[in-house]
mmCIF file of C-alpha atoms in Angstrom:
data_model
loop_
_atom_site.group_PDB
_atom_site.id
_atom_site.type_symbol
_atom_site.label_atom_id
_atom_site.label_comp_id
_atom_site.label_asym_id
_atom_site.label_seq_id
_atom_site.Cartn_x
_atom_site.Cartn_y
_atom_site.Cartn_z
ATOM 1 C CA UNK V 30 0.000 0.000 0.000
ATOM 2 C CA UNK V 31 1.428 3.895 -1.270
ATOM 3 C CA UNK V 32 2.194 5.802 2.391
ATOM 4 C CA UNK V 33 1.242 8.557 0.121
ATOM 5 C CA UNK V 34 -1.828 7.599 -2.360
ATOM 6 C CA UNK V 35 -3.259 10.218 -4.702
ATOM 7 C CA UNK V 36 -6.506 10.011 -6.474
ATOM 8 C CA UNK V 37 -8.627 12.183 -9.266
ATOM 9 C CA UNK V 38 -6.591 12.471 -12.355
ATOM 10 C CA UNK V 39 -8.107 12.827 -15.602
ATOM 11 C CA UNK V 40 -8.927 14.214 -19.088
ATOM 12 C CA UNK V 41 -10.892 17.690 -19.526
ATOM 13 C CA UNK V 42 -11.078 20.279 -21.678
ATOM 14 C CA UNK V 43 -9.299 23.708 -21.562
ATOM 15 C CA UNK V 44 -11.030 25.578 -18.794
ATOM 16 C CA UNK V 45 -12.667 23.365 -17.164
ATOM 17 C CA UNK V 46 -11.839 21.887 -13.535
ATOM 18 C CA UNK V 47 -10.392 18.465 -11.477
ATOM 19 C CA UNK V 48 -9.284 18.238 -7.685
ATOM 20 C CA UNK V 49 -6.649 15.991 -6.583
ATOM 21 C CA UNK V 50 -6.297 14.541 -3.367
ATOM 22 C CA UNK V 51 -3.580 12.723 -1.651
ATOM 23 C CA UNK V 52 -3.694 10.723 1.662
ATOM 24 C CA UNK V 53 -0.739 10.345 3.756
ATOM 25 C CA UNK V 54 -0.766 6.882 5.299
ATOM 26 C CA UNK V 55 2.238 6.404 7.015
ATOM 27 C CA UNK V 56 4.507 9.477 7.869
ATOM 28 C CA UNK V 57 4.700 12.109 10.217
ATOM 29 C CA UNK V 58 5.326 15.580 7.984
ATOM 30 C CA UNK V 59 4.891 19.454 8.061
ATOM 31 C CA UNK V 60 3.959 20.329 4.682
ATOM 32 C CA UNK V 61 2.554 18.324 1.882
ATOM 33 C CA UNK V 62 2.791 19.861 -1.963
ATOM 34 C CA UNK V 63 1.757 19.022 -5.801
ATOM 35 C CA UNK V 64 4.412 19.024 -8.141
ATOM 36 C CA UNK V 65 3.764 18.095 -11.613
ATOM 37 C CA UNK V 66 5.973 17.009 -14.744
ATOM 38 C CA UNK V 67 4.966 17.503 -18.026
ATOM 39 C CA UNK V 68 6.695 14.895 -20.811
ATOM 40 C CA UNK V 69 10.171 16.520 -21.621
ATOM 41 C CA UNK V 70 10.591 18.942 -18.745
ATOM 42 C CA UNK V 71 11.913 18.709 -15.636
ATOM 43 C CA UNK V 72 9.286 18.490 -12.346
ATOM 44 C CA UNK V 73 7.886 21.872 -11.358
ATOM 45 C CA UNK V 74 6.277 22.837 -7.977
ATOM 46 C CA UNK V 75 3.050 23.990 -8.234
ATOM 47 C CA UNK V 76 1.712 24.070 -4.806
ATOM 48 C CA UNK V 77 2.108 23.645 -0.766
ATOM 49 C CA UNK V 78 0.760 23.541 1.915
ATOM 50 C CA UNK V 79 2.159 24.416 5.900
ATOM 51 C CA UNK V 80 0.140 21.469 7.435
ATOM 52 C CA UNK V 81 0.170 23.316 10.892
ATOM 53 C CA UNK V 82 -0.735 26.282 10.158
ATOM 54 C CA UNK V 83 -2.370 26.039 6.335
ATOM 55 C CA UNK V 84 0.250 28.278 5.280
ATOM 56 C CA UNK V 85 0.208 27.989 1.538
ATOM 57 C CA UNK V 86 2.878 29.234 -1.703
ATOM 58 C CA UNK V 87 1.770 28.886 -5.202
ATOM 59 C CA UNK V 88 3.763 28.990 -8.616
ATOM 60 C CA UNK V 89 3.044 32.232 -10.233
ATOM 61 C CA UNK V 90 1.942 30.082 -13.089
ATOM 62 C CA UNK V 91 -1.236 28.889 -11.435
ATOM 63 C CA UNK V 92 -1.871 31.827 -8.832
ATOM 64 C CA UNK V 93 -5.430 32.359 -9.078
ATOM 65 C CA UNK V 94 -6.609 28.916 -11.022
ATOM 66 C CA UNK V 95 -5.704 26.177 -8.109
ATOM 67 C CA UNK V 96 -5.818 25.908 -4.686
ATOM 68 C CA UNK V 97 -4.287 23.854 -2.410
ATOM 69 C CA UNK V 98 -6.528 22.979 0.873
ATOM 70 C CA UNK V 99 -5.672 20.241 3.875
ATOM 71 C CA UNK V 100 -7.781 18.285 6.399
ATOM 72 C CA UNK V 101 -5.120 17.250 8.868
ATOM 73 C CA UNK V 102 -8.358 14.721 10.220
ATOM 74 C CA UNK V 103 -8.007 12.890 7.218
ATOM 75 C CA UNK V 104 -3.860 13.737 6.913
ATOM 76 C CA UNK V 105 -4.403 14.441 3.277
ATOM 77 C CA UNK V 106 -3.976 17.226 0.684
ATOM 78 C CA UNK V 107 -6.115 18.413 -2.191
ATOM 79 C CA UNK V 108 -5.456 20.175 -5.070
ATOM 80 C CA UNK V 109 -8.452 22.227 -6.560
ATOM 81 C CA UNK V 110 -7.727 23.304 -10.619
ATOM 82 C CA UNK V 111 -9.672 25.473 -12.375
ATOM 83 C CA UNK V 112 -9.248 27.154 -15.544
ATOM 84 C CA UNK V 113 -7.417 24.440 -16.629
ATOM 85 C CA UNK V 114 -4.872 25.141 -19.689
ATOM 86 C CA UNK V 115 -2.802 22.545 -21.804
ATOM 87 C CA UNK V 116 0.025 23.590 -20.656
ATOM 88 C CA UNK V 117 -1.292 22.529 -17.033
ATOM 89 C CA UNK V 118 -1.102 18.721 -18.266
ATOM 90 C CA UNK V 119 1.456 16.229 -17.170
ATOM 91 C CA UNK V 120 1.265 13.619 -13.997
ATOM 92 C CA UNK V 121 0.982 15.061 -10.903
ATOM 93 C CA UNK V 122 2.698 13.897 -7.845
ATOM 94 C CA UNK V 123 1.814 14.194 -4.049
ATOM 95 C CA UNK V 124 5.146 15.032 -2.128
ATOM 96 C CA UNK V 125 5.533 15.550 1.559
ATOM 97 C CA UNK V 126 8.483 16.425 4.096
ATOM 98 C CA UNK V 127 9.028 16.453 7.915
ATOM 99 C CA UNK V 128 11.046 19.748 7.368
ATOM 100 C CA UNK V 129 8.932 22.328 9.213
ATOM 101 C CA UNK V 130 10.406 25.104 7.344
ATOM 102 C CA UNK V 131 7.918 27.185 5.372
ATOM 103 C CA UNK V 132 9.683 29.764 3.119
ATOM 104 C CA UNK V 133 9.865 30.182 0.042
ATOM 105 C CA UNK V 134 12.120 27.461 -1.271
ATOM 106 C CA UNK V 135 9.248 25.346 -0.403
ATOM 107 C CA UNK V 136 8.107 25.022 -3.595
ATOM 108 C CA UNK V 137 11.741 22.794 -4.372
ATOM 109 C CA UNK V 138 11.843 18.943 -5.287
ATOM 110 C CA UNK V 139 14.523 18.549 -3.162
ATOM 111 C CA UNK V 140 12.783 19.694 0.097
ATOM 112 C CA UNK V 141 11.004 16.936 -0.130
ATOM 113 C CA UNK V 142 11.207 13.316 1.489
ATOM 114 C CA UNK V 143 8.133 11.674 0.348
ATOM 115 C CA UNK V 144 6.527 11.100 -3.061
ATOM 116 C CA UNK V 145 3.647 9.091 -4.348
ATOM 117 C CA UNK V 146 3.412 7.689 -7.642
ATOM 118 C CA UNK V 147 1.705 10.321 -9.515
ATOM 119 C CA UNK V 148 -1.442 10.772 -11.585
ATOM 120 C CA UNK V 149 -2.046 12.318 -15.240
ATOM 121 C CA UNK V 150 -3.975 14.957 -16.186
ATOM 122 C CA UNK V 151 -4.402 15.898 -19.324
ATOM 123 C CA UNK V 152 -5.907 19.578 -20.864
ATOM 124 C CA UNK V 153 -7.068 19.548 -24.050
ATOM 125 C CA UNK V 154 -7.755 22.469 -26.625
#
């Protein structure tokens, strides 16, 4: 069983809307995040979350379309996208950390301990 499981990947047309989640089974952590990696480029960060304090840093490339929400009941993460663009597509991967640092190198792969496997969206014109 993933310690970190995410769920609601899909197809939709430009402008239109999906929200990820992502459970955290297994690991004690500070701030979860959605990166995403688009066929050819290297893996962005697109959102996270302070799971404390819902402290929360975008990329300026989706301020204003997604949102990134927690329910620290549940230990899991959501991603809410809307206005979705083609250039928004690629697989999408939960990541979370035990680093209680919130700044603004948050948004960095490498702050990160935990990943789960990833699931696609796709945007289409």
């Amino acid at each position: 069983q993933e310690k970190l499981a995410e769920f609601g990947g899909g197809s939709v047309q430009a402008g239109g809307s999906l929200r990820l989640s992502c459970v955290n089974r297994g690991y004690t952590v500070y701030k979860m995040a959605w990166f995403r990696q688009a066929p050819g480029k290297d893996r962005e960060g697109v959102a996270t979350i302070h799971m404390p304090t819902g402290g929360v840093r975008y990329a300026d490339s989706v301020k204003g379309r997604f949102a990134i929400s927690r329910d620290n009941a549940k230990a899991s993460a959501y991603l809410q996208m809307d206005n979705l663009k083609p250039e928004d597509s690629g697989v999408y991967y939960c990541a979370a950390t035990r680093d209680p640092a919130f700044s603004s190198s948050s948004l960095l792969e490498e702050k990160y301990d935990f990943w789960g496997q990833g699931t696609q969206v796709t945007v289409s014109s």
